[in-house]
């Protein structure tokens, strides 16, 4: 279990973008044992002076953005004695709303409020190599968003 907090200025000293106070915080947790993996994370960002920032960038910037996920996975090969291979099917639910709270007068984009359902697996033939595949179903408060299929390969050296 852990968490972190950042507070500072978001303008990065750019001439055309005002320095805006921002605070970002997150909490997270993870459990692994007996083949079961559980993970969760929640994060929020709070900005001030978003009307001036929105005018400078030409689109609505939220006072508050939120997001998080919960994931469950099980290593099926943990049931096989003396193997170093791993095969973990998983399900992850994600919620994102980058315009959770807007200042008065700003226009909300409903596509910024989404739920994502992800199913997939990761396979490790050896502990240093992973092959991943997942399907992502997007559900937005706005227009329909296309689903995605992702594949990946990783190597730890």
PDB file of C-alpha atoms in Angstrom:
ATOM      1  CA  UNK A   1       0.000   0.000   0.000  1.00  0.00           C
ATOM      2  CA  UNK A   2       1.353   3.418  -0.826  1.00  0.00           C
ATOM      3  CA  UNK A   3       0.620   6.895  -2.002  1.00  0.00           C
ATOM      4  CA  UNK A   4       2.166  10.142  -3.096  1.00  0.00           C
ATOM      5  CA  UNK A   5       1.398  13.849  -3.367  1.00  0.00           C
ATOM      6  CA  UNK A   6       2.827  16.513  -5.671  1.00  0.00           C
ATOM      7  CA  UNK A   7       2.090  20.202  -5.492  1.00  0.00           C
ATOM      8  CA  UNK A   8       3.602  22.914  -7.660  1.00  0.00           C
ATOM      9  CA  UNK A   9       3.053  25.101 -10.721  1.00  0.00           C
ATOM     10  CA  UNK A  10       1.814  23.740 -14.051  1.00  0.00           C
ATOM     11  CA  UNK A  11       2.878  26.543 -16.403  1.00  0.00           C
ATOM     12  CA  UNK A  12       6.544  25.496 -16.629  1.00  0.00           C
ATOM     13  CA  UNK A  13       7.522  29.156 -17.113  1.00  0.00           C
ATOM     14  CA  UNK A  14       6.105  29.318 -20.658  1.00  0.00           C
ATOM     15  CA  UNK A  15       5.322  32.844 -21.836  1.00  0.00           C
ATOM     16  CA  UNK A  16       1.888  32.046 -23.310  1.00  0.00           C
ATOM     17  CA  UNK A  17       0.643  29.708 -20.517  1.00  0.00           C
ATOM     18  CA  UNK A  18      -0.026  31.041 -17.005  1.00  0.00           C
ATOM     19  CA  UNK A  19       1.583  29.333 -14.024  1.00  0.00           C
ATOM     20  CA  UNK A  20      -1.308  27.517 -12.376  1.00  0.00           C
ATOM     21  CA  UNK A  21      -1.117  25.890  -8.930  1.00  0.00           C
ATOM     22  CA  UNK A  22      -1.690  22.135  -9.176  1.00  0.00           C
ATOM     23  CA  UNK A  23      -1.882  19.315  -6.647  1.00  0.00           C
ATOM     24  CA  UNK A  24      -1.828  15.666  -7.715  1.00  0.00           C
ATOM     25  CA  UNK A  25      -2.276  12.777  -5.280  1.00  0.00           C
ATOM     26  CA  UNK A  26      -2.631   9.032  -5.612  1.00  0.00           C
ATOM     27  CA  UNK A  27      -3.084   5.921  -3.470  1.00  0.00           C
ATOM     28  CA  UNK A  28      -2.322   2.399  -4.615  1.00  0.00           C
ATOM     29  CA  UNK A  29      -2.162  -1.160  -3.345  1.00  0.00           C
ATOM     30  CA  UNK A  30      -0.964  -4.532  -4.559  1.00  0.00           C
ATOM     31  CA  UNK A  31      -1.225  -8.105  -3.310  1.00  0.00           C
ATOM     32  CA  UNK A  32       0.500 -11.213  -4.704  1.00  0.00           C
ATOM     33  CA  UNK A  33       0.234 -14.658  -3.245  1.00  0.00           C
ATOM     34  CA  UNK A  34      -0.678 -18.250  -4.133  1.00  0.00           C
ATOM     35  CA  UNK A  35      -0.956 -17.324  -7.840  1.00  0.00           C
ATOM     36  CA  UNK A  36      -3.417 -14.478  -7.195  1.00  0.00           C
ATOM     37  CA  UNK A  37      -2.559 -10.865  -8.051  1.00  0.00           C
ATOM     38  CA  UNK A  38      -4.695  -7.888  -7.015  1.00  0.00           C
ATOM     39  CA  UNK A  39      -3.883  -4.256  -7.840  1.00  0.00           C
ATOM     40  CA  UNK A  40      -5.728  -0.986  -7.404  1.00  0.00           C
ATOM     41  CA  UNK A  41      -4.932   2.693  -7.876  1.00  0.00           C
ATOM     42  CA  UNK A  42      -6.858   5.981  -7.520  1.00  0.00           C
ATOM     43  CA  UNK A  43      -5.511   9.421  -8.488  1.00  0.00           C
ATOM     44  CA  UNK A  44      -6.815  12.991  -8.565  1.00  0.00           C
ATOM     45  CA  UNK A  45      -5.437  16.266  -9.899  1.00  0.00           C
ATOM     46  CA  UNK A  46      -6.670  19.646  -8.627  1.00  0.00           C
ATOM     47  CA  UNK A  47      -5.898  22.842 -10.571  1.00  0.00           C
ATOM     48  CA  UNK A  48      -6.579  26.475  -9.768  1.00  0.00           C
ATOM     49  CA  UNK A  49      -7.152  29.375 -12.182  1.00  0.00           C
ATOM     50  CA  UNK A  50      -8.488  27.021 -14.863  1.00  0.00           C
ATOM     51  CA  UNK A  51     -10.519  29.710 -16.647  1.00  0.00           C
ATOM     52  CA  UNK A  52      -7.321  31.651 -17.452  1.00  0.00           C
ATOM     53  CA  UNK A  53      -5.501  28.429 -18.355  1.00  0.00           C
ATOM     54  CA  UNK A  54      -8.396  27.314 -20.587  1.00  0.00           C
ATOM     55  CA  UNK A  55      -8.343  30.667 -22.407  1.00  0.00           C
ATOM     56  CA  UNK A  56      -4.571  30.354 -22.960  1.00  0.00           C
ATOM     57  CA  UNK A  57      -4.689  26.805 -24.390  1.00  0.00           C
ATOM     58  CA  UNK A  58      -7.989  27.192 -26.286  1.00  0.00           C
ATOM     59  CA  UNK A  59      -9.915  24.314 -24.668  1.00  0.00           C
ATOM     60  CA  UNK A  60     -11.605  23.526 -21.350  1.00  0.00           C
ATOM     61  CA  UNK A  61      -9.182  22.548 -18.581  1.00  0.00           C
ATOM     62  CA  UNK A  62     -10.790  20.989 -15.507  1.00  0.00           C
ATOM     63  CA  UNK A  63     -10.464  22.041 -11.876  1.00  0.00           C
ATOM     64  CA  UNK A  64     -10.389  18.333 -11.015  1.00  0.00           C
ATOM     65  CA  UNK A  65      -9.416  15.218 -12.973  1.00  0.00           C
ATOM     66  CA  UNK A  66      -9.863  11.717 -11.562  1.00  0.00           C
ATOM     67  CA  UNK A  67      -8.893   8.203 -12.547  1.00  0.00           C
ATOM     68  CA  UNK A  68      -8.259   4.767 -11.224  1.00  0.00           C
ATOM     69  CA  UNK A  69      -8.299   1.057 -11.845  1.00  0.00           C
ATOM     70  CA  UNK A  70      -8.739  -2.304 -10.170  1.00  0.00           C
ATOM     71  CA  UNK A  71      -7.192  -5.482 -11.549  1.00  0.00           C
ATOM     72  CA  UNK A  72      -7.390  -9.164 -10.718  1.00  0.00           C
ATOM     73  CA  UNK A  73      -5.169 -11.872 -12.251  1.00  0.00           C
ATOM     74  CA  UNK A  74      -4.376 -15.490 -11.542  1.00  0.00           C
ATOM     75  CA  UNK A  75      -1.231 -17.361 -12.575  1.00  0.00           C
ATOM     76  CA  UNK A  76      -2.655 -20.639 -13.854  1.00  0.00           C
ATOM     77  CA  UNK A  77       0.820 -22.177 -14.059  1.00  0.00           C
ATOM     78  CA  UNK A  78       1.320 -21.625 -10.321  1.00  0.00           C
ATOM     79  CA  UNK A  79      -0.680 -24.860  -9.997  1.00  0.00           C
ATOM     80  CA  UNK A  80       2.046 -26.743 -11.897  1.00  0.00           C
ATOM     81  CA  UNK A  81       4.844 -27.884  -9.558  1.00  0.00           C
ATOM     82  CA  UNK A  82       8.402 -26.685 -10.206  1.00  0.00           C
ATOM     83  CA  UNK A  83       7.767 -24.475 -13.263  1.00  0.00           C
ATOM     84  CA  UNK A  84       9.236 -21.027 -13.682  1.00  0.00           C
ATOM     85  CA  UNK A  85       6.782 -20.187 -16.470  1.00  0.00           C
ATOM     86  CA  UNK A  86       3.788 -17.968 -15.788  1.00  0.00           C
ATOM     87  CA  UNK A  87       0.446 -17.597 -17.584  1.00  0.00           C
ATOM     88  CA  UNK A  88      -1.795 -14.919 -16.045  1.00  0.00           C
ATOM     89  CA  UNK A  89      -5.237 -14.179 -17.468  1.00  0.00           C
ATOM     90  CA  UNK A  90      -6.502 -10.872 -16.046  1.00  0.00           C
ATOM     91  CA  UNK A  91      -9.420  -8.474 -15.894  1.00  0.00           C
ATOM     92  CA  UNK A  92      -8.998  -4.743 -15.251  1.00  0.00           C
ATOM     93  CA  UNK A  93     -11.654  -2.051 -14.795  1.00  0.00           C
ATOM     94  CA  UNK A  94     -10.523   1.544 -15.388  1.00  0.00           C
ATOM     95  CA  UNK A  95     -12.405   4.791 -14.831  1.00  0.00           C
ATOM     96  CA  UNK A  96     -11.073   8.115 -16.156  1.00  0.00           C
ATOM     97  CA  UNK A  97     -12.649  11.548 -16.129  1.00  0.00           C
ATOM     98  CA  UNK A  98     -10.203  14.281 -17.061  1.00  0.00           C
ATOM     99  CA  UNK A  99     -12.990  16.870 -16.802  1.00  0.00           C
ATOM    100  CA  UNK A 100     -14.564  15.717 -13.527  1.00  0.00           C
ATOM    101  CA  UNK A 101     -15.162  19.282 -12.357  1.00  0.00           C
ATOM    102  CA  UNK A 102     -15.107  22.392 -14.584  1.00  0.00           C
ATOM    103  CA  UNK A 103     -15.198  26.066 -13.667  1.00  0.00           C
ATOM    104  CA  UNK A 104     -18.378  27.956 -14.516  1.00  0.00           C
ATOM    105  CA  UNK A 105     -18.676  28.826 -18.192  1.00  0.00           C
ATOM    106  CA  UNK A 106     -16.359  26.095 -19.512  1.00  0.00           C
ATOM    107  CA  UNK A 107     -17.747  23.428 -21.875  1.00  0.00           C
ATOM    108  CA  UNK A 108     -17.502  19.769 -20.872  1.00  0.00           C
ATOM    109  CA  UNK A 109     -16.392  17.115 -23.396  1.00  0.00           C
ATOM    110  CA  UNK A 110     -18.307  13.942 -22.438  1.00  0.00           C
ATOM    111  CA  UNK A 111     -15.695  11.760 -24.185  1.00  0.00           C
ATOM    112  CA  UNK A 112     -13.331  12.647 -21.321  1.00  0.00           C
ATOM    113  CA  UNK A 113     -15.495  10.530 -18.955  1.00  0.00           C
ATOM    114  CA  UNK A 114     -14.802   6.871 -19.739  1.00  0.00           C
ATOM    115  CA  UNK A 115     -14.977   3.386 -18.325  1.00  0.00           C
ATOM    116  CA  UNK A 116     -12.629   0.815 -19.823  1.00  0.00           C
ATOM    117  CA  UNK A 117     -12.975  -2.946 -19.424  1.00  0.00           C
ATOM    118  CA  UNK A 118      -9.794  -4.862 -20.219  1.00  0.00           C
ATOM    119  CA  UNK A 119      -9.376  -8.626 -20.518  1.00  0.00           C
ATOM    120  CA  UNK A 120      -6.143 -10.275 -21.485  1.00  0.00           C
ATOM    121  CA  UNK A 121      -3.187 -12.356 -20.446  1.00  0.00           C
ATOM    122  CA  UNK A 122       0.534 -12.179 -19.881  1.00  0.00           C
ATOM    123  CA  UNK A 123       2.791 -15.163 -20.531  1.00  0.00           C
ATOM    124  CA  UNK A 124       6.325 -15.482 -19.185  1.00  0.00           C
ATOM    125  CA  UNK A 125       8.203 -18.451 -20.674  1.00  0.00           C
ATOM    126  CA  UNK A 126      11.100 -17.407 -18.400  1.00  0.00           C
ATOM    127  CA  UNK A 127      10.986 -14.743 -15.646  1.00  0.00           C
ATOM    128  CA  UNK A 128      12.847 -12.156 -17.797  1.00  0.00           C
ATOM    129  CA  UNK A 129      10.542 -12.369 -20.865  1.00  0.00           C
ATOM    130  CA  UNK A 130       6.853 -11.421 -21.098  1.00  0.00           C
ATOM    131  CA  UNK A 131       4.352 -11.632 -23.955  1.00  0.00           C
ATOM    132  CA  UNK A 132       1.131  -9.686 -23.398  1.00  0.00           C
ATOM    133  CA  UNK A 133      -2.193  -9.510 -25.194  1.00  0.00           C
ATOM    134  CA  UNK A 134      -5.380  -7.671 -24.246  1.00  0.00           C
ATOM    135  CA  UNK A 135      -8.714  -6.424 -25.527  1.00  0.00           C
ATOM    136  CA  UNK A 136      -9.949  -2.996 -24.337  1.00  0.00           C
ATOM    137  CA  UNK A 137     -13.637  -2.065 -24.446  1.00  0.00           C
ATOM    138  CA  UNK A 138     -14.232   1.702 -24.155  1.00  0.00           C
ATOM    139  CA  UNK A 139     -17.502   3.083 -22.786  1.00  0.00           C
ATOM    140  CA  UNK A 140     -17.783   6.874 -22.918  1.00  0.00           C
ATOM    141  CA  UNK A 141     -20.454   9.286 -21.707  1.00  0.00           C
ATOM    142  CA  UNK A 142     -20.075  10.963 -25.128  1.00  0.00           C
ATOM    143  CA  UNK A 143     -19.823   9.423 -28.568  1.00  0.00           C
ATOM    144  CA  UNK A 144     -18.939   5.777 -29.211  1.00  0.00           C
ATOM    145  CA  UNK A 145     -15.219   5.118 -28.985  1.00  0.00           C
ATOM    146  CA  UNK A 146     -13.499   2.283 -30.863  1.00  0.00           C
ATOM    147  CA  UNK A 147     -12.299  -0.743 -28.908  1.00  0.00           C
ATOM    148  CA  UNK A 148      -8.628  -1.745 -29.028  1.00  0.00           C
ATOM    149  CA  UNK A 149      -6.554  -4.900 -29.237  1.00  0.00           C
ATOM    150  CA  UNK A 150      -3.010  -4.614 -27.918  1.00  0.00           C
ATOM    151  CA  UNK A 151      -0.032  -6.959 -28.039  1.00  0.00           C
ATOM    152  CA  UNK A 152       3.343  -6.481 -26.431  1.00  0.00           C
ATOM    153  CA  UNK A 153       6.680  -8.099 -25.727  1.00  0.00           C
ATOM    154  CA  UNK A 154       9.099  -7.293 -22.930  1.00  0.00           C
ATOM    155  CA  UNK A 155      12.564  -8.357 -21.902  1.00  0.00           C
ATOM    156  CA  UNK A 156      14.315  -7.547 -18.627  1.00  0.00           C
ATOM    157  CA  UNK A 157      18.100  -7.539 -18.904  1.00  0.00           C
TER     158      UNK A 157
END
